[in-house]
């Protein structure tokens, strides 16, 4: 009886990890060992470097899905569930697609496969846990950012228009505030964004980077007040 054809998928989320290669090698080794243990014909291991697992918009993942849709393989193997995706919705879509195409899904670390009802149940449960963890991290990050902002701490590389960073704190940028007031006065006088930009350039005003001011920049100044 001919062995089932399998395809492996490995991923690292940063280019630094991809350059080191150790993680990718370890993931590939686990897939190779799993395929040998279960008498699977491992035709290829697709490598995804420097890509997040938050969605399925990845070149390597698209190759996996193309093979599944064309029914070129019968089993998809990953070293760990989160290498495939961290989204419960995407995971469910994948499981549904694999079932529709008659393709089994196996995750080495969790010892899971979708050839059984128990396997499908636990894959879904782990997917929920992975998404919950990701959302928890996101909520903690947002809370921390809001706390820093409330204390006037620096939370981004560039300060908002009319503000500036001084020793890590956000303070008023008096020169920009004066510029914003001038722009409002010109706008109240009936000038268009383009005319205001021309007036500012004639006065020698520049962007933060020292460049020419355009109508779009005038609109941002007005919106910042």
Short mmCIF file of C-alpha atoms in Angstrom, two decimals:
data_model
loop_
_atom_site.label_atom_id
_atom_site.label_comp_id
_atom_site.label_asym_id
_atom_site.label_seq_id
_atom_site.Cartn_x
_atom_site.Cartn_y
_atom_site.Cartn_z
CA UNK A 1 0.00 0.00 0.00
CA UNK A 2 1.39 3.41 -0.98
CA UNK A 3 2.28 5.76 1.86
CA UNK A 4 0.28 8.96 2.22
CA UNK A 5 1.90 12.05 0.75
CA UNK A 6 2.63 14.73 3.32
CA UNK A 7 3.82 18.31 3.24
CA UNK A 8 5.49 20.11 6.16
CA UNK A 9 5.30 23.77 7.11
CA UNK A 10 7.74 25.67 9.36
CA UNK A 11 7.82 29.36 10.26
CA UNK A 12 9.76 31.94 12.25
CA UNK A 13 8.31 35.38 12.90
CA UNK A 14 11.43 37.57 12.67
CA UNK A 15 14.20 37.97 10.13
CA UNK A 16 16.74 37.61 12.94
CA UNK A 17 15.43 34.15 13.74
CA UNK A 18 15.46 33.30 10.05
CA UNK A 19 19.10 34.37 9.72
CA UNK A 20 20.15 32.16 12.63
CA UNK A 21 18.29 29.24 11.10
CA UNK A 22 18.44 27.07 14.22
CA UNK A 23 14.73 27.31 14.92
CA UNK A 24 13.83 26.42 11.34
CA UNK A 25 16.19 23.45 11.40
CA UNK A 26 14.72 22.18 14.67
CA UNK A 27 11.17 22.54 13.36
CA UNK A 28 12.07 20.72 10.14
CA UNK A 29 13.72 17.91 12.09
CA UNK A 30 10.55 17.34 14.11
CA UNK A 31 8.45 17.13 10.96
CA UNK A 32 10.88 14.72 9.31
CA UNK A 33 10.89 12.47 12.37
CA UNK A 34 7.08 12.53 12.59
CA UNK A 35 6.72 11.59 8.93
CA UNK A 36 9.15 8.69 9.32
CA UNK A 37 7.40 7.43 12.47
CA UNK A 38 4.00 7.40 10.75
CA UNK A 39 5.23 6.03 7.40
CA UNK A 40 4.36 9.20 5.52
CA UNK A 41 5.91 10.19 2.21
CA UNK A 42 7.22 13.69 3.07
CA UNK A 43 7.40 15.39 -0.32
CA UNK A 44 8.38 18.88 0.88
CA UNK A 45 8.87 21.14 3.89
CA UNK A 46 7.82 24.69 3.12
CA UNK A 47 9.86 27.30 5.01
CA UNK A 48 8.40 30.69 5.96
CA UNK A 49 10.95 33.23 7.21
CA UNK A 50 10.24 36.46 9.05
CA UNK A 51 6.44 36.21 8.94
CA UNK A 52 3.87 36.64 11.70
CA UNK A 53 1.20 34.04 12.36
CA UNK A 54 -1.57 36.57 12.94
CA UNK A 55 -3.13 35.84 9.53
CA UNK A 56 -2.73 33.57 6.49
CA UNK A 57 -1.37 36.21 4.10
CA UNK A 58 2.01 34.50 3.70
CA UNK A 59 3.68 33.17 0.57
CA UNK A 60 4.55 29.83 2.14
CA UNK A 61 1.07 29.38 3.56
CA UNK A 62 -0.44 30.10 0.16
CA UNK A 63 1.71 27.29 -1.28
CA UNK A 64 0.41 24.92 1.38
CA UNK A 65 -3.18 25.88 0.63
CA UNK A 66 -2.59 25.52 -3.11
CA UNK A 67 -1.31 21.96 -2.61
CA UNK A 68 -4.32 21.15 -0.43
CA UNK A 69 -6.80 22.63 -2.90
CA UNK A 70 -5.24 20.65 -5.75
CA UNK A 71 -5.31 17.52 -3.55
CA UNK A 72 -1.59 17.00 -4.12
CA UNK A 73 -1.06 15.93 -0.49
CA UNK A 74 -3.01 13.92 2.06
CA UNK A 75 -1.39 15.20 5.26
CA UNK A 76 -0.13 18.63 6.41
CA UNK A 77 2.37 18.57 9.28
CA UNK A 78 3.49 21.46 11.50
CA UNK A 79 5.94 21.27 14.42
CA UNK A 80 3.58 23.29 16.62
CA UNK A 81 0.05 24.56 16.19
CA UNK A 82 0.96 28.25 16.38
CA UNK A 83 3.39 27.85 13.47
CA UNK A 84 0.31 27.48 11.27
CA UNK A 85 -1.73 30.34 12.74
CA UNK A 86 -2.50 32.22 15.95
CA UNK A 87 -6.04 33.08 14.86
CA UNK A 88 -8.91 30.84 15.91
CA UNK A 89 -10.98 31.97 12.95
CA UNK A 90 -8.19 31.13 10.50
CA UNK A 91 -7.55 27.82 12.23
CA UNK A 92 -11.20 26.86 11.93
CA UNK A 93 -11.18 27.83 8.25
CA UNK A 94 -8.09 25.66 7.71
CA UNK A 95 -9.60 22.69 9.52
CA UNK A 96 -12.78 23.03 7.46
CA UNK A 97 -10.80 23.24 4.21
CA UNK A 98 -8.65 20.22 5.08
CA UNK A 99 -11.76 18.20 5.94
CA UNK A 100 -13.44 19.21 2.69
CA UNK A 101 -10.39 18.18 0.67
CA UNK A 102 -9.82 14.98 2.65
CA UNK A 103 -6.48 16.19 4.05
CA UNK A 104 -5.32 15.31 7.56
CA UNK A 105 -3.60 17.89 9.77
CA UNK A 106 -0.95 16.94 12.33
CA UNK A 107 0.86 19.03 14.95
CA UNK A 108 3.93 17.35 16.41
CA UNK A 109 4.30 19.27 19.69
CA UNK A 110 0.69 18.81 20.74
CA UNK A 111 0.52 15.23 19.36
CA UNK A 112 -2.64 16.11 17.50
CA UNK A 113 -4.16 15.06 14.22
CA UNK A 114 -7.52 15.67 12.62
CA UNK A 115 -8.11 12.14 11.44
CA UNK A 116 -10.17 11.59 14.62
CA UNK A 117 -12.98 13.51 16.35
CA UNK A 118 -10.83 13.89 19.48
CA UNK A 119 -8.02 15.33 17.38
CA UNK A 120 -10.30 17.93 15.83
CA UNK A 121 -11.72 18.86 19.23
CA UNK A 122 -8.33 19.42 20.84
CA UNK A 123 -6.98 21.35 17.84
CA UNK A 124 -9.89 23.77 18.21
CA UNK A 125 -9.38 24.07 21.97
CA UNK A 126 -5.68 24.83 21.57
CA UNK A 127 -6.49 27.36 18.89
CA UNK A 128 -8.85 29.13 21.29
CA UNK A 129 -6.15 29.20 23.94
CA UNK A 130 -3.57 30.62 21.52
CA UNK A 131 -5.95 33.37 20.45
CA UNK A 132 -6.89 34.12 24.07
CA UNK A 133 -3.21 34.49 24.98
CA UNK A 134 -2.59 36.81 22.02
CA UNK A 135 -5.59 38.99 22.93
CA UNK A 136 -4.46 39.11 26.56
CA UNK A 137 -1.04 40.37 25.49
CA UNK A 138 -2.68 42.95 23.26
CA UNK A 139 -4.92 44.17 26.09
CA UNK A 140 -1.98 44.44 28.50
CA UNK A 141 -0.01 46.40 25.92
CA UNK A 142 -2.88 48.82 25.31
CA UNK A 143 -3.36 49.32 29.05
CA UNK A 144 0.34 50.06 29.51
CA UNK A 145 0.34 52.51 26.61
CA UNK A 146 -2.70 54.32 28.01
CA UNK A 147 -1.06 54.55 31.42
CA UNK A 148 2.13 56.00 29.96
CA UNK A 149 0.11 58.47 27.90
CA UNK A 150 -1.88 59.59 30.95
CA UNK A 151 1.41 60.30 32.72
CA UNK A 152 2.76 62.25 29.77
CA UNK A 153 5.35 59.62 28.96
CA UNK A 154 6.73 58.99 25.50
CA UNK A 155 4.91 56.16 23.70
CA UNK A 156 5.96 56.66 20.06
CA UNK A 157 8.94 57.75 17.98
CA UNK A 158 7.38 61.06 16.94
CA UNK A 159 5.32 63.42 19.07
CA UNK A 160 1.91 64.57 17.88
CA UNK A 161 1.70 67.83 15.96
CA UNK A 162 2.00 70.71 18.42
CA UNK A 163 3.89 68.54 20.90
CA UNK A 164 7.49 67.51 21.45
CA UNK A 165 9.49 65.13 23.63
CA UNK A 166 11.70 66.52 26.38
CA UNK A 167 13.58 63.92 28.44
CA UNK A 168 10.99 61.31 27.54
CA UNK A 169 8.01 63.47 28.45
CA UNK A 170 5.44 65.07 26.15
CA UNK A 171 5.30 68.88 26.35
CA UNK A 172 3.85 71.69 24.25
CA UNK A 173 5.83 72.71 21.15
CA UNK A 174 5.31 76.46 21.27
CA UNK A 175 6.66 77.14 17.77
CA UNK A 176 4.33 74.55 16.24
CA UNK A 177 1.39 75.81 18.28
CA UNK A 178 2.07 79.31 16.90
CA UNK A 179 2.22 77.88 13.39
CA UNK A 180 -1.10 76.10 13.89
CA UNK A 181 -2.69 79.34 15.11
CA UNK A 182 -1.35 81.14 12.03
CA UNK A 183 -2.78 78.45 9.75
CA UNK A 184 -6.18 78.75 11.40
CA UNK A 185 -6.11 82.52 10.91
CA UNK A 186 -5.34 82.10 7.21
CA UNK A 187 -8.08 79.48 6.86
CA UNK A 188 -10.57 81.74 8.63
CA UNK A 189 -9.58 84.41 6.11
CA UNK A 190 -10.92 82.20 3.34
CA UNK A 191 -7.67 80.80 1.93
CA UNK A 192 -7.58 77.27 0.49
CA UNK A 193 -5.21 74.59 1.80
CA UNK A 194 -3.02 75.09 -1.27
CA UNK A 195 -2.92 78.88 -0.82
CA UNK A 196 -2.06 78.50 2.85
CA UNK A 197 0.76 76.10 1.98
CA UNK A 198 2.13 78.59 -0.56
CA UNK A 199 1.99 81.36 2.04
CA UNK A 200 3.84 79.27 4.62
CA UNK A 201 6.53 78.28 2.13
CA UNK A 202 6.99 81.94 1.14
CA UNK A 203 7.56 82.74 4.82
CA UNK A 204 10.25 80.08 5.04
CA UNK A 205 8.24 77.63 7.13
CA UNK A 206 9.11 73.95 6.68
CA UNK A 207 7.97 70.53 7.83
CA UNK A 208 9.67 68.88 10.79
CA UNK A 209 12.04 67.26 8.37
CA UNK A 210 12.91 70.56 6.72
CA UNK A 211 10.85 69.90 3.61
CA UNK A 212 8.29 71.88 1.66
CA UNK A 213 4.77 72.22 3.06
CA UNK A 214 1.92 70.94 0.90
CA UNK A 215 -1.87 71.24 1.12
CA UNK A 216 -2.09 67.81 2.80
CA UNK A 217 0.28 69.03 5.50
CA UNK A 218 -1.90 72.08 6.08
CA UNK A 219 -4.91 69.78 6.54
CA UNK A 220 -3.03 67.76 9.17
CA UNK A 221 -2.05 70.95 11.03
CA UNK A 222 -5.66 72.07 11.15
CA UNK A 223 -6.86 68.65 12.28
CA UNK A 224 -4.27 68.62 15.09
CA UNK A 225 -5.69 71.66 16.86
#
